[in-house]
Amino acid sequence: MKIIPLHNQKSLIKKASDHDREAQKQLFEQFSPKMLGVCRQYVKDLHHAEDLMLQGFLKVFTNLAKFKHEGSFEGWIRRIMVNTCFSYLRKKNVINLSDEDYIFNDAATESLENTSVEDIQKLIDQLPEGYKMVFNLYAIEGYKHSEIAQKLGVSESTSKSQLFKARKLLQENYLKMNTTIHEIK
């Protein structure tokens, strides 16, 4: 991977905002692998995730002049990708969030140290869309419950409840996965 120094990145962003195709290509090549990963966190199907990433980059290049160089450029792109995924999931009407309580017993889990990233992603993919969205926003993107609630149009308690349920389901599925692996051995 090629590292672009910050002062060169500003110049590259300026050129890209002036519709310089080569500069746009360089930015796309630099950030697309990571942004595909972001989209993939929200959308299970790789082809849909790729489409959303491309839609997100179209928004990035359309709005590039609005980037004020006040924060991380990668963070700005990431936010656009997350919002693009939100829009897609809202249109598909797959976000179903409820505020009901969920009670569970505290089962001990094995260490995640020996679990591959692919296996963890598979576990996250098994979550219902609402759980997965809140889990990703909170645990991966670092949003606060108040921000998630505002973004999704729900209460903070609903956001907390969805995270709680997501963690519980991840724990259950992780235990099932490990039990299956140990039975095979």
PDB file of C-alpha atoms in Angstrom:
ATOM      1  CA  MET A   1       0.000   0.000   0.000  1.00  0.00           C
ATOM      2  CA  LYS A   2       1.244   3.435  -0.907  1.00  0.00           C
ATOM      3  CA  ILE A   3       1.358   6.020   1.903  1.00  0.00           C
ATOM      4  CA  ILE A   4       0.504   9.558   0.853  1.00  0.00           C
ATOM      5  CA  PRO A   5       1.837  12.279   3.159  1.00  0.00           C
ATOM      6  CA  LEU A   6      -0.795  14.655   4.558  1.00  0.00           C
ATOM      7  CA  HIS A   7       0.308  17.706   2.537  1.00  0.00           C
ATOM      8  CA  ASN A   8       0.170  15.618  -0.655  1.00  0.00           C
ATOM      9  CA  GLN A   9      -3.246  14.333   0.370  1.00  0.00           C
ATOM     10  CA  LYS A  10      -4.594  17.899   0.616  1.00  0.00           C
ATOM     11  CA  SER A  11      -3.286  18.584  -2.867  1.00  0.00           C
ATOM     12  CA  LEU A  12      -4.784  15.333  -4.122  1.00  0.00           C
ATOM     13  CA  ILE A  13      -8.156  16.158  -2.559  1.00  0.00           C
ATOM     14  CA  LYS A  14      -8.090  19.605  -4.165  1.00  0.00           C
ATOM     15  CA  LYS A  15      -7.310  18.122  -7.584  1.00  0.00           C
ATOM     16  CA  ALA A  16     -10.027  15.501  -7.169  1.00  0.00           C
ATOM     17  CA  SER A  17     -12.568  18.172  -6.186  1.00  0.00           C
ATOM     18  CA  ASP A  18     -11.632  19.979  -9.420  1.00  0.00           C
ATOM     19  CA  HIS A  19     -12.685  16.805 -11.303  1.00  0.00           C
ATOM     20  CA  ASP A  20      -9.148  15.545 -11.974  1.00  0.00           C
ATOM     21  CA  ARG A  21      -9.865  11.900 -12.841  1.00  0.00           C
ATOM     22  CA  GLU A  22      -6.354  10.709 -12.011  1.00  0.00           C
ATOM     23  CA  ALA A  23      -6.560  12.257  -8.532  1.00  0.00           C
ATOM     24  CA  GLN A  24     -10.000  10.683  -8.022  1.00  0.00           C
ATOM     25  CA  LYS A  25      -8.586   7.334  -9.105  1.00  0.00           C
ATOM     26  CA  GLN A  26      -5.720   7.646  -6.609  1.00  0.00           C
ATOM     27  CA  LEU A  27      -8.105   8.465  -3.758  1.00  0.00           C
ATOM     28  CA  PHE A  28     -10.360   5.570  -4.746  1.00  0.00           C
ATOM     29  CA  GLU A  29      -7.425   3.145  -4.866  1.00  0.00           C
ATOM     30  CA  GLN A  30      -6.172   4.368  -1.509  1.00  0.00           C
ATOM     31  CA  PHE A  31      -9.465   4.152   0.380  1.00  0.00           C
ATOM     32  CA  SER A  32     -11.650   1.613  -1.443  1.00  0.00           C
ATOM     33  CA  PRO A  33     -10.339  -1.550   0.267  1.00  0.00           C
ATOM     34  CA  LYS A  34     -11.024  -0.153   3.729  1.00  0.00           C
ATOM     35  CA  MET A  35     -14.379   1.339   2.706  1.00  0.00           C
ATOM     36  CA  LEU A  36     -15.490  -1.967   1.205  1.00  0.00           C
ATOM     37  CA  GLY A  37     -14.800  -3.429   4.642  1.00  0.00           C
ATOM     38  CA  VAL A  38     -16.991  -0.735   6.208  1.00  0.00           C
ATOM     39  CA  CYS A  39     -19.867  -1.485   3.820  1.00  0.00           C
ATOM     40  CA  ARG A  40     -19.371  -5.199   4.338  1.00  0.00           C
ATOM     41  CA  GLN A  41     -19.934  -4.737   8.073  1.00  0.00           C
ATOM     42  CA  TYR A  42     -23.481  -3.592   7.375  1.00  0.00           C
ATOM     43  CA  VAL A  43     -24.398  -5.624   4.303  1.00  0.00           C
ATOM     44  CA  LYS A  44     -23.844  -9.365   4.203  1.00  0.00           C
ATOM     45  CA  ASP A  45     -23.747  -9.809   0.421  1.00  0.00           C
ATOM     46  CA  LEU A  46     -20.362  -8.810  -1.029  1.00  0.00           C
ATOM     47  CA  HIS A  47     -21.859  -7.640  -4.333  1.00  0.00           C
ATOM     48  CA  HIS A  48     -24.325  -5.336  -2.577  1.00  0.00           C
ATOM     49  CA  ALA A  49     -21.506  -4.062  -0.362  1.00  0.00           C
ATOM     50  CA  GLU A  50     -19.420  -3.293  -3.457  1.00  0.00           C
ATOM     51  CA  ASP A  51     -22.353  -1.458  -5.049  1.00  0.00           C
ATOM     52  CA  LEU A  52     -22.848   0.575  -1.888  1.00  0.00           C
ATOM     53  CA  MET A  53     -19.149   1.389  -1.734  1.00  0.00           C
ATOM     54  CA  LEU A  54     -19.288   2.665  -5.324  1.00  0.00           C
ATOM     55  CA  GLN A  55     -22.406   4.722  -4.528  1.00  0.00           C
ATOM     56  CA  GLY A  56     -20.583   6.081  -1.491  1.00  0.00           C
ATOM     57  CA  PHE A  57     -17.575   7.103  -3.577  1.00  0.00           C
ATOM     58  CA  LEU A  58     -19.889   8.834  -6.031  1.00  0.00           C
ATOM     59  CA  LYS A  59     -21.180  10.860  -3.069  1.00  0.00           C
ATOM     60  CA  VAL A  60     -17.606  11.465  -1.889  1.00  0.00           C
ATOM     61  CA  PHE A  61     -16.508  12.858  -5.251  1.00  0.00           C
ATOM     62  CA  THR A  62     -19.731  14.849  -5.675  1.00  0.00           C
ATOM     63  CA  ASN A  63     -19.302  16.478  -2.248  1.00  0.00           C
ATOM     64  CA  LEU A  64     -15.517  16.645  -2.082  1.00  0.00           C
ATOM     65  CA  ALA A  65     -15.497  20.456  -2.103  1.00  0.00           C
ATOM     66  CA  LYS A  66     -17.480  20.336   1.173  1.00  0.00           C
ATOM     67  CA  PHE A  67     -14.641  18.571   3.013  1.00  0.00           C
ATOM     68  CA  LYS A  68     -13.136  21.269   5.250  1.00  0.00           C
ATOM     69  CA  HIS A  69      -9.830  19.523   6.182  1.00  0.00           C
ATOM     70  CA  GLU A  70     -10.810  19.872   9.851  1.00  0.00           C
ATOM     71  CA  GLY A  71     -10.805  16.186  10.642  1.00  0.00           C
ATOM     72  CA  SER A  72      -9.670  12.925   9.190  1.00  0.00           C
ATOM     73  CA  PHE A  73     -10.405  12.554   5.493  1.00  0.00           C
ATOM     74  CA  GLU A  74     -10.750   8.812   5.982  1.00  0.00           C
ATOM     75  CA  GLY A  75     -13.264   9.418   8.780  1.00  0.00           C
ATOM     76  CA  TRP A  76     -15.255  11.729   6.502  1.00  0.00           C
ATOM     77  CA  ILE A  77     -15.371   9.064   3.776  1.00  0.00           C
ATOM     78  CA  ARG A  78     -16.241   6.387   6.344  1.00  0.00           C
ATOM     79  CA  ARG A  79     -19.224   8.414   7.565  1.00  0.00           C
ATOM     80  CA  ILE A  80     -20.488   8.743   3.983  1.00  0.00           C
ATOM     81  CA  MET A  81     -20.170   4.968   3.533  1.00  0.00           C
ATOM     82  CA  VAL A  82     -22.067   4.246   6.760  1.00  0.00           C
ATOM     83  CA  ASN A  83     -24.824   6.687   5.766  1.00  0.00           C
ATOM     84  CA  THR A  84     -25.022   5.107   2.306  1.00  0.00           C
ATOM     85  CA  CYS A  85     -25.494   1.702   3.931  1.00  0.00           C
ATOM     86  CA  PHE A  86     -28.165   3.147   6.237  1.00  0.00           C
ATOM     87  CA  SER A  87     -30.082   4.552   3.294  1.00  0.00           C
ATOM     88  CA  TYR A  88     -29.932   1.214   1.511  1.00  0.00           C
ATOM     89  CA  LEU A  89     -31.113  -0.734   4.567  1.00  0.00           C
ATOM     90  CA  ARG A  90     -33.917   1.760   5.261  1.00  0.00           C
ATOM     91  CA  LYS A  91     -35.159   1.491   1.673  1.00  0.00           C
ATOM     92  CA  LYS A  92     -35.139  -2.289   1.935  1.00  0.00           C
ATOM     93  CA  ASN A  93     -37.028  -1.874   5.217  1.00  0.00           C
ATOM     94  CA  VAL A  94     -34.820  -4.408   6.995  1.00  0.00           C
ATOM     95  CA  ILE A  95     -34.114  -2.325  10.080  1.00  0.00           C
ATOM     96  CA  ASN A  96     -36.469  -3.578  12.752  1.00  0.00           C
ATOM     97  CA  LEU A  97     -35.704  -2.206  16.185  1.00  0.00           C
ATOM     98  CA  SER A  98     -37.779  -2.932  19.265  1.00  0.00           C
ATOM     99  CA  ASP A  99     -37.520  -1.779  22.847  1.00  0.00           C
ATOM    100  CA  GLU A 100     -38.468  -5.063  24.526  1.00  0.00           C
ATOM    101  CA  ASP A 101     -36.386  -6.429  27.376  1.00  0.00           C
ATOM    102  CA  TYR A 102     -34.201  -9.456  26.909  1.00  0.00           C
ATOM    103  CA  ILE A 103     -33.001 -11.522  29.846  1.00  0.00           C
ATOM    104  CA  PHE A 104     -30.129 -13.988  29.669  1.00  0.00           C
ATOM    105  CA  ASN A 105     -27.840 -15.862  31.943  1.00  0.00           C
ATOM    106  CA  ASP A 106     -24.193 -14.912  31.893  1.00  0.00           C
ATOM    107  CA  ALA A 107     -22.492 -17.810  30.084  1.00  0.00           C
ATOM    108  CA  ALA A 108     -18.706 -17.848  29.997  1.00  0.00           C
ATOM    109  CA  THR A 109     -17.157 -17.587  26.553  1.00  0.00           C
ATOM    110  CA  GLU A 110     -13.834 -18.826  25.346  1.00  0.00           C
ATOM    111  CA  SER A 111     -11.118 -16.394  24.377  1.00  0.00           C
ATOM    112  CA  LEU A 112     -11.500 -14.753  20.972  1.00  0.00           C
ATOM    113  CA  GLU A 113      -7.728 -14.798  20.453  1.00  0.00           C
ATOM    114  CA  ASN A 114      -7.853 -17.926  18.295  1.00  0.00           C
ATOM    115  CA  THR A 115     -10.907 -16.872  16.311  1.00  0.00           C
ATOM    116  CA  SER A 116     -10.275 -15.626  12.790  1.00  0.00           C
ATOM    117  CA  VAL A 117     -11.561 -12.290  11.534  1.00  0.00           C
ATOM    118  CA  GLU A 118     -13.585 -14.206   8.933  1.00  0.00           C
ATOM    119  CA  ASP A 119     -15.327 -16.238  11.658  1.00  0.00           C
ATOM    120  CA  ILE A 120     -16.100 -13.093  13.639  1.00  0.00           C
ATOM    121  CA  GLN A 121     -17.525 -11.457  10.498  1.00  0.00           C
ATOM    122  CA  LYS A 122     -19.680 -14.565   9.894  1.00  0.00           C
ATOM    123  CA  LEU A 123     -21.026 -14.287  13.443  1.00  0.00           C
ATOM    124  CA  ILE A 124     -21.842 -10.609  12.920  1.00  0.00           C
ATOM    125  CA  ASP A 125     -23.494 -11.441   9.569  1.00  0.00           C
ATOM    126  CA  GLN A 126     -25.842 -13.854  11.363  1.00  0.00           C
ATOM    127  CA  LEU A 127     -27.294 -11.029  13.445  1.00  0.00           C
ATOM    128  CA  PRO A 128     -30.667  -9.579  12.455  1.00  0.00           C
ATOM    129  CA  GLU A 129     -30.147  -6.310  10.552  1.00  0.00           C
ATOM    130  CA  GLY A 130     -31.240  -4.036  13.424  1.00  0.00           C
ATOM    131  CA  TYR A 131     -28.923  -5.734  15.903  1.00  0.00           C
ATOM    132  CA  LYS A 132     -26.059  -5.704  13.422  1.00  0.00           C
ATOM    133  CA  MET A 133     -26.519  -2.026  12.628  1.00  0.00           C
ATOM    134  CA  VAL A 134     -26.466  -0.939  16.275  1.00  0.00           C
ATOM    135  CA  PHE A 135     -23.599  -3.315  17.111  1.00  0.00           C
ATOM    136  CA  ASN A 136     -21.477  -1.993  14.234  1.00  0.00           C
ATOM    137  CA  LEU A 137     -22.241   1.631  15.017  1.00  0.00           C
ATOM    138  CA  TYR A 138     -21.444   1.231  18.699  1.00  0.00           C
ATOM    139  CA  ALA A 139     -18.671  -1.365  18.838  1.00  0.00           C
ATOM    140  CA  ILE A 140     -16.899  -0.728  15.548  1.00  0.00           C
ATOM    141  CA  GLU A 141     -17.645   2.848  14.522  1.00  0.00           C
ATOM    142  CA  GLY A 142     -17.578   4.226  18.076  1.00  0.00           C
ATOM    143  CA  TYR A 143     -20.917   6.052  18.034  1.00  0.00           C
ATOM    144  CA  LYS A 144     -22.610   6.854  21.348  1.00  0.00           C
ATOM    145  CA  HIS A 145     -26.116   5.575  22.028  1.00  0.00           C
ATOM    146  CA  SER A 146     -27.496   9.110  21.731  1.00  0.00           C
ATOM    147  CA  GLU A 147     -25.966   9.422  18.233  1.00  0.00           C
ATOM    148  CA  ILE A 148     -27.250   6.002  17.184  1.00  0.00           C
ATOM    149  CA  ALA A 149     -30.716   6.834  18.472  1.00  0.00           C
ATOM    150  CA  GLN A 150     -30.780  10.097  16.535  1.00  0.00           C
ATOM    151  CA  LYS A 151     -29.430   8.485  13.361  1.00  0.00           C
ATOM    152  CA  LEU A 152     -31.963   5.633  13.462  1.00  0.00           C
ATOM    153  CA  GLY A 153     -34.884   7.649  14.825  1.00  0.00           C
ATOM    154  CA  VAL A 154     -35.295   5.539  17.975  1.00  0.00           C
ATOM    155  CA  SER A 155     -34.837   6.096  21.696  1.00  0.00           C
ATOM    156  CA  GLU A 156     -31.497   5.652  23.447  1.00  0.00           C
ATOM    157  CA  SER A 157     -32.972   2.771  25.441  1.00  0.00           C
ATOM    158  CA  THR A 158     -33.845   1.022  22.164  1.00  0.00           C
ATOM    159  CA  SER A 159     -30.269   1.453  20.987  1.00  0.00           C
ATOM    160  CA  LYS A 160     -28.966   0.026  24.266  1.00  0.00           C
ATOM    161  CA  SER A 161     -31.443  -2.838  24.116  1.00  0.00           C
ATOM    162  CA  GLN A 162     -30.453  -3.711  20.548  1.00  0.00           C
ATOM    163  CA  LEU A 163     -26.760  -3.707  21.505  1.00  0.00           C
ATOM    164  CA  PHE A 164     -27.505  -5.905  24.506  1.00  0.00           C
ATOM    165  CA  LYS A 165     -29.412  -8.379  22.309  1.00  0.00           C
ATOM    166  CA  ALA A 166     -26.707  -8.325  19.648  1.00  0.00           C
ATOM    167  CA  ARG A 167     -24.013  -9.133  22.196  1.00  0.00           C
ATOM    168  CA  LYS A 168     -26.125 -11.934  23.667  1.00  0.00           C
ATOM    169  CA  LEU A 169     -26.772 -13.465  20.248  1.00  0.00           C
ATOM    170  CA  LEU A 170     -23.112 -13.130  19.276  1.00  0.00           C
ATOM    171  CA  GLN A 171     -22.168 -14.887  22.493  1.00  0.00           C
ATOM    172  CA  GLU A 172     -24.649 -17.721  21.869  1.00  0.00           C
ATOM    173  CA  ASN A 173     -23.559 -18.176  18.260  1.00  0.00           C
ATOM    174  CA  TYR A 174     -19.897 -18.044  19.264  1.00  0.00           C
ATOM    175  CA  LEU A 175     -20.453 -20.792  21.829  1.00  0.00           C
ATOM    176  CA  LYS A 176     -22.337 -22.891  19.246  1.00  0.00           C
ATOM    177  CA  MET A 177     -19.534 -22.383  16.722  1.00  0.00           C
ATOM    178  CA  ASN A 178     -16.875 -23.435  19.233  1.00  0.00           C
ATOM    179  CA  THR A 179     -18.916 -26.432  20.373  1.00  0.00           C
ATOM    180  CA  THR A 180     -19.263 -27.569  16.770  1.00  0.00           C
ATOM    181  CA  ILE A 181     -15.541 -27.114  16.115  1.00  0.00           C
ATOM    182  CA  HIS A 182     -14.610 -29.100  19.255  1.00  0.00           C
ATOM    183  CA  GLU A 183     -17.039 -31.913  18.331  1.00  0.00           C
ATOM    184  CA  ILE A 184     -15.432 -32.188  14.888  1.00  0.00           C
ATOM    185  CA  LYS A 185     -11.930 -32.504  16.380  1.00  0.00           C
TER     186      LYS A 185
END
